[in-house]
Amino acid sequence: LRDPLQRHHIIPRTSDPHPETASTLALVKNLSLLAVTLPAHFLFCRFIWSFKPARDFYWVLLLPINLLPILLADLASIRLLSALAVAEGGLQLFLADRIRRHGQRFV
């Protein structure tokens, strides 16, 4: 996203090789985007530990919010964590549905 904006002179070009360390605003932005991904990882770890799925409503709320760090983060590690959170959410929804269907077979 940065390259097209710099090409069209919407934002100035920076000669700094590490733009993510340029200001405290970037630090606050990256930390807040990192904080957005943490609840999804917590829910998934709790699901893996106990196989009790969280309500689907939580994932319906968290999955679109986890797309923000993918689009806005400067650091690749935050983008990766956010992409993993989206994948974990999809995996938990899939596995919870399979567990529900498997349990209904016995009823």
mmCIF file of N, CA, C and O in Angstrom:
data_model
loop_
_atom_site.group_PDB
_atom_site.id
_atom_site.type_symbol
_atom_site.label_atom_id
_atom_site.label_comp_id
_atom_site.label_asym_id
_atom_site.label_seq_id
_atom_site.Cartn_x
_atom_site.Cartn_y
_atom_site.Cartn_z
ATOM 1 N N LEU A 1 0.827 -1.185 0.000
ATOM 2 C CA LEU A 1 0.000 0.000 0.000
ATOM 3 C C LEU A 1 0.871 1.248 0.000
ATOM 4 O O LEU A 1 0.505 2.248 -0.590
ATOM 5 N N ARG A 2 2.029 1.158 0.617
ATOM 6 C CA ARG A 2 2.900 2.324 0.722
ATOM 7 C C ARG A 2 3.468 2.741 -0.634
ATOM 8 O O ARG A 2 3.539 3.921 -0.952
ATOM 9 N N ASP A 3 3.878 1.756 -1.458
ATOM 10 C CA ASP A 3 4.501 2.078 -2.744
ATOM 11 C C ASP A 3 3.580 2.847 -3.690
ATOM 12 O O ASP A 3 3.992 3.864 -4.264
ATOM 13 N N PRO A 4 2.314 2.425 -3.887
ATOM 14 C CA PRO A 4 1.446 3.222 -4.763
ATOM 15 C C PRO A 4 1.182 4.630 -4.218
ATOM 16 O O PRO A 4 1.095 5.593 -4.991
ATOM 17 N N LEU A 5 1.079 4.737 -2.890
ATOM 18 C CA LEU A 5 0.847 6.064 -2.318
ATOM 19 C C LEU A 5 2.063 6.966 -2.514
ATOM 20 O O LEU A 5 1.921 8.162 -2.770
ATOM 21 N N GLN A 6 3.254 6.399 -2.424
ATOM 22 C CA GLN A 6 4.461 7.196 -2.666
ATOM 23 C C GLN A 6 4.620 7.526 -4.140
ATOM 24 O O GLN A 6 5.058 8.618 -4.490
ATOM 25 N N ARG A 7 4.261 6.602 -5.008
ATOM 26 C CA ARG A 7 4.363 6.846 -6.439
ATOM 27 C C ARG A 7 3.467 7.997 -6.890
ATOM 28 O O ARG A 7 3.825 8.782 -7.759
ATOM 29 N N HIS A 8 2.293 8.087 -6.309
ATOM 30 C CA HIS A 8 1.342 9.141 -6.689
ATOM 31 C C HIS A 8 1.468 10.381 -5.813
ATOM 32 O O HIS A 8 0.596 11.235 -5.822
ATOM 33 N N HIS A 9 2.539 10.460 -5.029
ATOM 34 C CA HIS A 9 2.882 11.616 -4.205
ATOM 35 C C HIS A 9 1.805 11.963 -3.174
ATOM 36 O O HIS A 9 1.595 13.124 -2.846
ATOM 37 N N ILE A 10 1.111 10.940 -2.695
ATOM 38 C CA ILE A 10 0.135 11.161 -1.633
ATOM 39 C C ILE A 10 0.843 11.225 -0.293
ATOM 40 O O ILE A 10 0.496 12.031 0.562
ATOM 41 N N ILE A 11 1.853 10.392 -0.116
ATOM 42 C CA ILE A 11 2.702 10.477 1.063
ATOM 43 C C ILE A 11 4.135 10.670 0.584
ATOM 44 O O ILE A 11 4.499 10.228 -0.509
ATOM 45 N N PRO A 12 4.964 11.337 1.370
ATOM 46 C CA PRO A 12 6.339 11.585 0.914
ATOM 47 C C PRO A 12 7.175 10.306 0.945
ATOM 48 O O PRO A 12 6.942 9.399 1.733
ATOM 49 N N ARG A 13 8.175 10.271 0.075
ATOM 50 C CA ARG A 13 9.111 9.146 0.049
ATOM 51 C C ARG A 13 10.071 9.279 1.227
ATOM 52 O O ARG A 13 10.511 10.369 1.561
ATOM 53 N N THR A 14 10.389 8.157 1.834
ATOM 54 C CA THR A 14 11.329 8.165 2.950
ATOM 55 C C THR A 14 12.593 7.439 2.536
ATOM 56 O O THR A 14 12.544 6.415 1.851
ATOM 57 N N SER A 15 13.721 7.970 2.939
ATOM 58 C CA SER A 15 14.987 7.315 2.635
ATOM 59 C C SER A 15 15.429 6.409 3.778
ATOM 60 O O SER A 15 16.451 5.753 3.679
ATOM 61 N N ASP A 16 14.666 6.378 4.843
ATOM 62 C CA ASP A 16 14.986 5.535 5.988
ATOM 63 C C ASP A 16 14.776 4.067 5.622
ATOM 64 O O ASP A 16 13.705 3.694 5.126
ATOM 65 N N PRO A 17 15.778 3.197 5.822
ATOM 66 C CA PRO A 17 15.589 1.789 5.458
ATOM 67 C C PRO A 17 14.603 1.052 6.361
ATOM 68 O O PRO A 17 14.109 0.005 6.007
ATOM 69 N N HIS A 18 14.320 1.598 7.531
ATOM 70 C CA HIS A 18 13.369 0.981 8.465
ATOM 71 C C HIS A 18 12.255 1.976 8.770
ATOM 72 O O HIS A 18 12.258 2.624 9.809
ATOM 73 N N PRO A 19 11.240 2.088 7.905
ATOM 74 C CA PRO A 19 10.186 3.072 8.150
ATOM 75 C C PRO A 19 9.332 2.761 9.361
ATOM 76 O O PRO A 19 8.674 3.639 9.898
ATOM 77 N N GLU A 20 9.334 1.494 9.815
ATOM 78 C CA GLU A 20 8.501 1.153 10.969
ATOM 79 C C GLU A 20 9.028 1.755 12.267
ATOM 80 O O GLU A 20 8.297 1.854 13.240
ATOM 81 N N THR A 21 10.293 2.186 12.286
ATOM 82 C CA THR A 21 10.850 2.801 13.489
ATOM 83 C C THR A 21 10.900 4.313 13.370
ATOM 84 O O THR A 21 11.588 4.968 14.146
ATOM 85 N N ALA A 22 10.215 4.875 12.411
ATOM 86 C CA ALA A 22 10.340 6.297 12.112
ATOM 87 C C ALA A 22 9.766 7.186 13.220
ATOM 88 O O ALA A 22 10.287 8.246 13.480
ATOM 89 N N SER A 23 8.707 6.770 13.856
ATOM 90 C CA SER A 23 8.092 7.674 14.837
ATOM 91 C C SER A 23 7.365 6.879 15.911
ATOM 92 O O SER A 23 7.132 5.675 15.785
ATOM 93 N N THR A 24 7.001 7.579 16.925
ATOM 94 C CA THR A 24 6.218 6.942 17.986
ATOM 95 C C THR A 24 4.806 6.643 17.505
ATOM 96 O O THR A 24 4.173 5.713 18.010
ATOM 97 N N LEU A 25 4.330 7.394 16.526
ATOM 98 C CA LEU A 25 3.007 7.118 15.973
ATOM 99 C C LEU A 25 2.986 5.742 15.305
ATOM 100 O O LEU A 25 2.030 4.974 15.468
ATOM 101 N N ALA A 26 4.051 5.416 14.585
ATOM 102 C CA ALA A 26 4.138 4.094 13.968
ATOM 103 C C ALA A 26 4.223 3.013 15.044
ATOM 104 O O ALA A 26 3.648 1.929 14.887
ATOM 105 N N LEU A 27 4.932 3.285 16.118
ATOM 106 C CA LEU A 27 5.038 2.332 17.212
ATOM 107 C C LEU A 27 3.676 2.082 17.856
ATOM 108 O O LEU A 27 3.284 0.929 18.081
ATOM 109 N N VAL A 28 2.943 3.147 18.099
ATOM 110 C CA VAL A 28 1.612 3.019 18.706
ATOM 111 C C VAL A 28 0.683 2.272 17.762
ATOM 112 O O VAL A 28 -0.085 1.406 18.180
ATOM 113 N N LYS A 29 0.766 2.587 16.464
ATOM 114 C CA LYS A 29 -0.085 1.911 15.488
ATOM 115 C C LYS A 29 0.221 0.418 15.448
ATOM 116 O O LYS A 29 -0.693 -0.404 15.492
ATOM 117 N N ASN A 30 1.495 0.056 15.405
ATOM 118 C CA ASN A 30 1.853 -1.357 15.326
ATOM 119 C C ASN A 30 1.508 -2.108 16.609
ATOM 120 O O ASN A 30 1.062 -3.251 16.556
ATOM 121 N N LEU A 31 1.685 -1.461 17.752
ATOM 122 C CA LEU A 31 1.309 -2.115 19.011
ATOM 123 C C LEU A 31 -0.193 -2.305 19.124
ATOM 124 O O LEU A 31 -0.662 -3.337 19.623
ATOM 125 N N SER A 32 -0.958 -1.326 18.672
ATOM 126 C CA SER A 32 -2.413 -1.475 18.726
ATOM 127 C C SER A 32 -2.888 -2.547 17.740
ATOM 128 O O SER A 32 -3.813 -3.303 18.050
ATOM 129 N N LEU A 33 -2.259 -2.628 16.574
ATOM 130 C CA LEU A 33 -2.622 -3.683 15.629
ATOM 131 C C LEU A 33 -2.228 -5.058 16.159
ATOM 132 O O LEU A 33 -2.929 -6.042 15.918
ATOM 133 N N LEU A 34 -1.132 -5.119 16.879
ATOM 134 C CA LEU A 34 -0.732 -6.380 17.516
ATOM 135 C C LEU A 34 -1.737 -6.762 18.596
ATOM 136 O O LEU A 34 -2.098 -7.937 18.733
ATOM 137 N N ALA A 35 -2.208 -5.784 19.352
ATOM 138 C CA ALA A 35 -3.191 -6.052 20.408
ATOM 139 C C ALA A 35 -4.513 -6.551 19.830
ATOM 140 O O ALA A 35 -5.235 -7.300 20.490
ATOM 141 N N VAL A 36 -4.817 -6.154 18.600
ATOM 142 C CA VAL A 36 -6.048 -6.609 17.956
ATOM 143 C C VAL A 36 -5.988 -8.110 17.679
ATOM 144 O O VAL A 36 -7.006 -8.796 17.752
ATOM 145 N N THR A 37 -4.810 -8.634 17.400
ATOM 146 C CA THR A 37 -4.702 -10.056 17.052
ATOM 147 C C THR A 37 -4.701 -10.974 18.271
ATOM 148 O O THR A 37 -4.999 -12.156 18.137
ATOM 149 N N LEU A 38 -4.386 -10.465 19.444
ATOM 150 C CA LEU A 38 -4.219 -11.316 20.619
ATOM 151 C C LEU A 38 -5.487 -12.041 21.078
ATOM 152 O O LEU A 38 -5.402 -13.208 21.465
ATOM 153 N N PRO A 39 -6.676 -11.419 21.077
ATOM 154 C CA PRO A 39 -7.860 -12.171 21.522
ATOM 155 C C PRO A 39 -8.152 -13.406 20.679
ATOM 156 O O PRO A 39 -8.585 -14.437 21.205
ATOM 157 N N ALA A 40 -7.899 -13.327 19.390
ATOM 158 C CA ALA A 40 -8.144 -14.491 18.533
ATOM 159 C C ALA A 40 -7.194 -15.627 18.884
ATOM 160 O O ALA A 40 -7.596 -16.799 18.920
ATOM 161 N N HIS A 41 -5.938 -15.308 19.152
ATOM 162 C CA HIS A 41 -4.988 -16.344 19.540
ATOM 163 C C HIS A 41 -5.364 -16.949 20.891
ATOM 164 O O HIS A 41 -5.225 -18.153 21.104
ATOM 165 N N PHE A 42 -5.843 -16.114 21.807
ATOM 166 C CA PHE A 42 -6.282 -16.616 23.112
ATOM 167 C C PHE A 42 -7.449 -17.583 22.952
ATOM 168 O O PHE A 42 -7.456 -18.664 23.562
ATOM 169 N N LEU A 43 -8.450 -17.217 22.146
ATOM 170 C CA LEU A 43 -9.604 -18.092 21.951
ATOM 171 C C LEU A 43 -9.198 -19.414 21.305
ATOM 172 O O LEU A 43 -9.704 -20.480 21.674
ATOM 173 N N PHE A 44 -8.291 -19.341 20.346
ATOM 174 C CA PHE A 44 -7.871 -20.571 19.681
ATOM 175 C C PHE A 44 -7.068 -21.466 20.620
ATOM 176 O O PHE A 44 -7.262 -22.687 20.628
ATOM 177 N N CYS A 45 -6.180 -20.888 21.408
ATOM 178 C CA CYS A 45 -5.414 -21.692 22.374
ATOM 179 C C CYS A 45 -6.329 -22.332 23.401
ATOM 180 O O CYS A 45 -6.131 -23.500 23.788
ATOM 181 N N ARG A 46 -7.337 -21.606 23.838
ATOM 182 C CA ARG A 46 -8.294 -22.177 24.790
ATOM 183 C C ARG A 46 -9.083 -23.318 24.145
ATOM 184 O O ARG A 46 -9.364 -24.329 24.796
ATOM 185 N N PHE A 47 -9.416 -23.167 22.851
ATOM 186 C CA PHE A 47 -10.123 -24.228 22.143
ATOM 187 C C PHE A 47 -9.242 -25.471 22.002
ATOM 188 O O PHE A 47 -9.691 -26.592 22.217
ATOM 189 N N ILE A 48 -7.986 -25.285 21.635
ATOM 190 C CA ILE A 48 -7.078 -26.422 21.467
ATOM 191 C C ILE A 48 -6.835 -27.118 22.808
ATOM 192 O O ILE A 48 -6.728 -28.344 22.878
ATOM 193 N N TRP A 49 -6.789 -26.359 23.879
ATOM 194 C CA TRP A 49 -6.515 -26.938 25.190
ATOM 195 C C TRP A 49 -7.687 -27.769 25.693
ATOM 196 O O TRP A 49 -7.503 -28.849 26.242
ATOM 197 N N SER A 50 -8.920 -27.281 25.501
ATOM 198 C CA SER A 50 -10.064 -27.953 26.113
ATOM 199 C C SER A 50 -11.072 -28.520 25.116
ATOM 200 O O SER A 50 -11.992 -29.216 25.522
ATOM 201 N N PHE A 51 -10.936 -28.209 23.852
ATOM 202 C CA PHE A 51 -11.883 -28.587 22.799
ATOM 203 C C PHE A 51 -13.295 -28.108 23.083
ATOM 204 O O PHE A 51 -14.261 -28.691 22.625
ATOM 205 N N LYS A 52 -13.409 -27.053 23.858
ATOM 206 C CA LYS A 52 -14.685 -26.373 24.043
ATOM 207 C C LYS A 52 -14.669 -25.159 23.122
ATOM 208 O O LYS A 52 -13.914 -24.219 23.360
ATOM 209 N N PRO A 53 -15.470 -25.160 22.097
ATOM 210 C CA PRO A 53 -15.411 -24.034 21.164
ATOM 211 C C PRO A 53 -16.008 -22.766 21.761
ATOM 212 O O PRO A 53 -16.931 -22.811 22.583
ATOM 213 N N ALA A 54 -15.441 -21.646 21.362
ATOM 214 C CA ALA A 54 -16.025 -20.366 21.745
ATOM 215 C C ALA A 54 -17.290 -20.167 20.913
ATOM 216 O O ALA A 54 -17.516 -20.850 19.914
ATOM 217 N N ARG A 55 -18.098 -19.251 21.315
ATOM 218 C CA ARG A 55 -19.303 -18.980 20.542
ATOM 219 C C ARG A 55 -18.905 -18.464 19.161
ATOM 220 O O ARG A 55 -17.921 -17.742 19.007
ATOM 221 N N ASP A 56 -19.686 -18.832 18.186
ATOM 222 C CA ASP A 56 -19.397 -18.396 16.822
ATOM 223 C C ASP A 56 -19.478 -16.881 16.693
ATOM 224 O O ASP A 56 -18.817 -16.296 15.847
ATOM 225 N N PHE A 57 -20.268 -16.268 17.543
ATOM 226 C CA PHE A 57 -20.425 -14.815 17.506
ATOM 227 C C PHE A 57 -19.100 -14.099 17.758
ATOM 228 O O PHE A 57 -18.801 -13.087 17.134
ATOM 229 N N TYR A 58 -18.283 -14.649 18.655
ATOM 230 C CA TYR A 58 -16.977 -14.036 18.919
ATOM 231 C C TYR A 58 -16.113 -14.043 17.674
ATOM 232 O O TYR A 58 -15.434 -13.075 17.360
ATOM 233 N N TRP A 59 -16.125 -15.160 16.951
ATOM 234 C CA TRP A 59 -15.305 -15.240 15.744
ATOM 235 C C TRP A 59 -15.858 -14.375 14.633
ATOM 236 O O TRP A 59 -15.103 -13.836 13.829
ATOM 237 N N VAL A 60 -17.182 -14.247 14.582
ATOM 238 C CA VAL A 60 -17.779 -13.358 13.575
ATOM 239 C C VAL A 60 -17.344 -11.918 13.831
ATOM 240 O O VAL A 60 -17.126 -11.150 12.903
ATOM 241 N N LEU A 61 -17.166 -11.563 15.083
ATOM 242 C CA LEU A 61 -16.665 -10.220 15.409
ATOM 243 C C LEU A 61 -15.158 -10.099 15.191
ATOM 244 O O LEU A 61 -14.673 -9.074 14.708
ATOM 245 N N LEU A 62 -14.401 -11.130 15.550
ATOM 246 C CA LEU A 62 -12.942 -11.035 15.510
ATOM 247 C C LEU A 62 -12.344 -11.177 14.118
ATOM 248 O O LEU A 62 -11.320 -10.564 13.824
ATOM 249 N N LEU A 63 -12.944 -11.972 13.259
ATOM 250 C CA LEU A 63 -12.336 -12.190 11.952
ATOM 251 C C LEU A 63 -12.240 -10.916 11.108
ATOM 252 O O LEU A 63 -11.175 -10.646 10.545
ATOM 253 N N PRO A 64 -13.277 -10.100 10.993
ATOM 254 C CA PRO A 64 -13.102 -8.862 10.221
ATOM 255 C C PRO A 64 -12.121 -7.883 10.881
ATOM 256 O O PRO A 64 -11.383 -7.177 10.182
ATOM 257 N N ILE A 65 -12.087 -7.869 12.210
ATOM 258 C CA ILE A 65 -11.158 -6.973 12.895
ATOM 259 C C ILE A 65 -9.719 -7.413 12.648
ATOM 260 O O ILE A 65 -8.819 -6.584 12.538
ATOM 261 N N ASN A 66 -9.500 -8.717 12.509
ATOM 262 C CA ASN A 66 -8.147 -9.218 12.255
ATOM 263 C C ASN A 66 -7.678 -8.950 10.831
ATOM 264 O O ASN A 66 -6.514 -9.179 10.521
ATOM 265 N N LEU A 67 -8.541 -8.491 9.975
ATOM 266 C CA LEU A 67 -8.101 -8.106 8.635
ATOM 267 C C LEU A 67 -7.403 -6.748 8.649
ATOM 268 O O LEU A 67 -6.605 -6.463 7.757
ATOM 269 N N LEU A 68 -7.690 -5.929 9.646
ATOM 270 C CA LEU A 68 -7.046 -4.609 9.735
ATOM 271 C C LEU A 68 -5.523 -4.701 9.829
ATOM 272 O O LEU A 68 -4.829 -3.997 9.093
ATOM 273 N N PRO A 69 -4.957 -5.537 10.710
ATOM 274 C CA PRO A 69 -3.494 -5.620 10.747
ATOM 275 C C PRO A 69 -2.877 -6.141 9.453
ATOM 276 O O PRO A 69 -1.762 -5.760 9.106
ATOM 277 N N ILE A 70 -3.594 -7.001 8.739
ATOM 278 C CA ILE A 70 -3.067 -7.479 7.462
ATOM 279 C C ILE A 70 -2.905 -6.311 6.500
ATOM 280 O O ILE A 70 -1.932 -6.221 5.758
ATOM 281 N N LEU A 71 -3.850 -5.391 6.536
ATOM 282 C CA LEU A 71 -3.831 -4.271 5.594
ATOM 283 C C LEU A 71 -2.981 -3.099 6.064
ATOM 284 O O LEU A 71 -2.361 -2.417 5.248
ATOM 285 N N LEU A 72 -2.921 -2.854 7.363
ATOM 286 C CA LEU A 72 -2.333 -1.612 7.855
ATOM 287 C C LEU A 72 -0.980 -1.750 8.540
ATOM 288 O O LEU A 72 -0.303 -0.747 8.745
ATOM 289 N N ALA A 73 -0.574 -2.948 8.914
ATOM 290 C CA ALA A 73 0.668 -3.100 9.688
ATOM 291 C C ALA A 73 1.898 -2.871 8.813
ATOM 292 O O ALA A 73 1.924 -3.202 7.634
ATOM 293 N N ASP A 74 2.922 -2.288 9.425
ATOM 294 C CA ASP A 74 4.190 -2.066 8.744
ATOM 295 C C ASP A 74 5.113 -3.277 8.862
ATOM 296 O O ASP A 74 5.973 -3.478 8.012
ATOM 297 N N LEU A 75 4.948 -4.038 9.903
ATOM 298 C CA LEU A 75 5.839 -5.163 10.173
ATOM 299 C C LEU A 75 5.244 -6.462 9.633
ATOM 300 O O LEU A 75 4.059 -6.742 9.814
ATOM 301 N N ALA A 76 6.085 -7.252 9.010
ATOM 302 C CA ALA A 76 5.626 -8.522 8.447
ATOM 303 C C ALA A 76 5.197 -9.498 9.539
ATOM 304 O O ALA A 76 4.295 -10.308 9.329
ATOM 305 N N SER A 77 5.812 -9.417 10.706
ATOM 306 C CA SER A 77 5.451 -10.340 11.786
ATOM 307 C C SER A 77 4.025 -10.085 12.282
ATOM 308 O O SER A 77 3.305 -11.031 12.608
ATOM 309 N N ILE A 78 3.617 -8.827 12.314
ATOM 310 C CA ILE A 78 2.240 -8.522 12.736
ATOM 311 C C ILE A 78 1.266 -8.987 11.665
ATOM 312 O O ILE A 78 0.194 -9.513 11.976
ATOM 313 N N ARG A 79 1.625 -8.813 10.397
ATOM 314 C CA ARG A 79 0.774 -9.319 9.313
ATOM 315 C C ARG A 79 0.643 -10.830 9.403
ATOM 316 O O ARG A 79 -0.445 -11.385 9.199
ATOM 317 N N LEU A 80 1.746 -11.509 9.697
ATOM 318 C CA LEU A 80 1.719 -12.962 9.817
ATOM 319 C C LEU A 80 0.841 -13.398 10.987
ATOM 320 O O LEU A 80 0.027 -14.328 10.849
ATOM 321 N N LEU A 81 0.978 -12.747 12.130
ATOM 322 C CA LEU A 81 0.140 -13.089 13.288
ATOM 323 C C LEU A 81 -1.331 -12.868 12.989
ATOM 324 O O LEU A 81 -2.188 -13.648 13.400
ATOM 325 N N SER A 82 -1.641 -11.816 12.268
ATOM 326 C CA SER A 82 -3.028 -11.547 11.925
ATOM 327 C C SER A 82 -3.562 -12.578 10.937
ATOM 328 O O SER A 82 -4.701 -13.037 11.067
ATOM 329 N N ALA A 83 -2.746 -12.944 9.963
ATOM 330 C CA ALA A 83 -3.172 -13.978 9.016
ATOM 331 C C ALA A 83 -3.367 -15.313 9.733
ATOM 332 O O ALA A 83 -4.311 -16.058 9.431
ATOM 333 N N LEU A 84 -2.505 -15.612 10.696
ATOM 334 C CA LEU A 84 -2.673 -16.828 11.486
ATOM 335 C C LEU A 84 -3.947 -16.769 12.323
ATOM 336 O O LEU A 84 -4.623 -17.785 12.492
ATOM 337 N N ALA A 85 -4.271 -15.606 12.845
ATOM 338 C CA ALA A 85 -5.502 -15.465 13.637
ATOM 339 C C ALA A 85 -6.729 -15.708 12.768
ATOM 340 O O ALA A 85 -7.692 -16.358 13.202
ATOM 341 N N VAL A 86 -6.706 -15.217 11.532
ATOM 342 C CA VAL A 86 -7.824 -15.459 10.616
ATOM 343 C C VAL A 86 -7.916 -16.950 10.295
ATOM 344 O O VAL A 86 -9.006 -17.535 10.297
ATOM 345 N N ALA A 87 -6.772 -17.583 10.040
ATOM 346 C CA ALA A 87 -6.765 -19.017 9.746
ATOM 347 C C ALA A 87 -7.222 -19.829 10.960
ATOM 348 O O ALA A 87 -7.964 -20.808 10.815
ATOM 349 N N GLU A 88 -6.786 -19.427 12.155
ATOM 350 C CA GLU A 88 -7.205 -20.123 13.371
ATOM 351 C C GLU A 88 -8.707 -19.993 13.578
ATOM 352 O O GLU A 88 -9.361 -20.954 13.994
ATOM 353 N N GLY A 89 -9.247 -18.839 13.299
ATOM 354 C CA GLY A 89 -10.690 -18.651 13.440
ATOM 355 C C GLY A 89 -11.472 -19.534 12.491
ATOM 356 O O GLY A 89 -12.455 -20.172 12.879
ATOM 357 N N GLY A 90 -11.029 -19.578 11.248
ATOM 358 C CA GLY A 90 -11.691 -20.454 10.284
ATOM 359 C C GLY A 90 -11.570 -21.916 10.671
ATOM 360 O O GLY A 90 -12.528 -22.691 10.548
ATOM 361 N N LEU A 91 -10.393 -22.306 11.152
ATOM 362 C CA LEU A 91 -10.175 -23.684 11.576
ATOM 363 C C LEU A 91 -11.038 -24.037 12.777
ATOM 364 O O LEU A 91 -11.625 -25.119 12.835
ATOM 365 N N GLN A 92 -11.158 -23.120 13.726
ATOM 366 C CA GLN A 92 -11.991 -23.414 14.892
ATOM 367 C C GLN A 92 -13.452 -23.514 14.504
ATOM 368 O O GLN A 92 -14.166 -24.393 14.984
ATOM 369 N N LEU A 93 -13.929 -22.641 13.628
ATOM 370 C CA LEU A 93 -15.323 -22.737 13.189
ATOM 371 C C LEU A 93 -15.566 -24.066 12.481
ATOM 372 O O LEU A 93 -16.596 -24.712 12.679
ATOM 373 N N PHE A 94 -14.619 -24.487 11.647
ATOM 374 C CA PHE A 94 -14.747 -25.758 10.942
ATOM 375 C C PHE A 94 -14.731 -26.937 11.918
ATOM 376 O O PHE A 94 -15.586 -27.829 11.847
ATOM 377 N N LEU A 95 -13.762 -26.950 12.822
ATOM 378 C CA LEU A 95 -13.651 -28.062 13.770
ATOM 379 C C LEU A 95 -14.816 -28.104 14.748
ATOM 380 O O LEU A 95 -15.292 -29.192 15.111
ATOM 381 N N ALA A 96 -15.289 -26.949 15.176
ATOM 382 C CA ALA A 96 -16.432 -26.922 16.096
ATOM 383 C C ALA A 96 -17.677 -27.481 15.413
ATOM 384 O O ALA A 96 -18.466 -28.209 16.039
ATOM 385 N N ASP A 97 -17.831 -27.168 14.130
ATOM 386 C CA ASP A 97 -18.973 -27.710 13.398
ATOM 387 C C ASP A 97 -18.855 -29.226 13.258
ATOM 388 O O ASP A 97 -19.844 -29.949 13.405
ATOM 389 N N ARG A 98 -17.651 -29.714 12.987
ATOM 390 C CA ARG A 98 -17.432 -31.162 12.876
ATOM 391 C C ARG A 98 -17.692 -31.863 14.217
ATOM 392 O O ARG A 98 -18.281 -32.939 14.250
ATOM 393 N N ILE A 99 -17.256 -31.255 15.317
ATOM 394 C CA ILE A 99 -17.489 -31.834 16.640
ATOM 395 C C ILE A 99 -18.978 -31.873 16.944
ATOM 396 O O ILE A 99 -19.504 -32.864 17.464
ATOM 397 N N ARG A 100 -19.696 -30.791 16.594
ATOM 398 C CA ARG A 100 -21.140 -30.749 16.806
ATOM 399 C C ARG A 100 -21.845 -31.840 16.010
ATOM 400 O O ARG A 100 -22.719 -32.539 16.527
ATOM 401 N N ARG A 101 -21.483 -31.965 14.728
ATOM 402 C CA ARG A 101 -22.128 -32.989 13.886
ATOM 403 C C ARG A 101 -21.800 -34.391 14.365
ATOM 404 O O ARG A 101 -22.656 -35.277 14.340
ATOM 405 N N HIS A 102 -20.572 -34.608 14.798
ATOM 406 C CA HIS A 102 -20.174 -35.912 15.305
ATOM 407 C C HIS A 102 -20.941 -36.235 16.597
ATOM 408 O O HIS A 102 -21.354 -37.384 16.809
ATOM 409 N N GLY A 103 -21.141 -35.259 17.434
ATOM 410 C CA GLY A 103 -21.897 -35.469 18.670
ATOM 411 C C GLY A 103 -23.365 -35.708 18.412
ATOM 412 O O GLY A 103 -24.014 -36.466 19.145
ATOM 413 N N GLN A 104 -23.921 -35.116 17.367
ATOM 414 C CA GLN A 104 -25.333 -35.323 17.061
ATOM 415 C C GLN A 104 -25.596 -36.698 16.483
ATOM 416 O O GLN A 104 -26.719 -37.194 16.524
ATOM 417 N N ARG A 105 -24.582 -37.348 15.946
ATOM 418 C CA ARG A 105 -24.754 -38.691 15.420
ATOM 419 C C ARG A 105 -25.072 -39.687 16.541
ATOM 420 O O ARG A 105 -25.770 -40.660 16.334
ATOM 421 N N PHE A 106 -24.537 -39.422 17.720
ATOM 422 C CA PHE A 106 -24.753 -40.333 18.844
ATOM 423 C C PHE A 106 -26.062 -40.075 19.569
ATOM 424 O O PHE A 106 -26.507 -40.888 20.342
ATOM 425 N N VAL A 107 -26.665 -38.935 19.300
ATOM 426 C CA VAL A 107 -27.916 -38.594 19.998
ATOM 427 C C VAL A 107 -29.112 -39.125 19.300
ATOM 428 O O VAL A 107 -29.339 -39.586 18.350
#
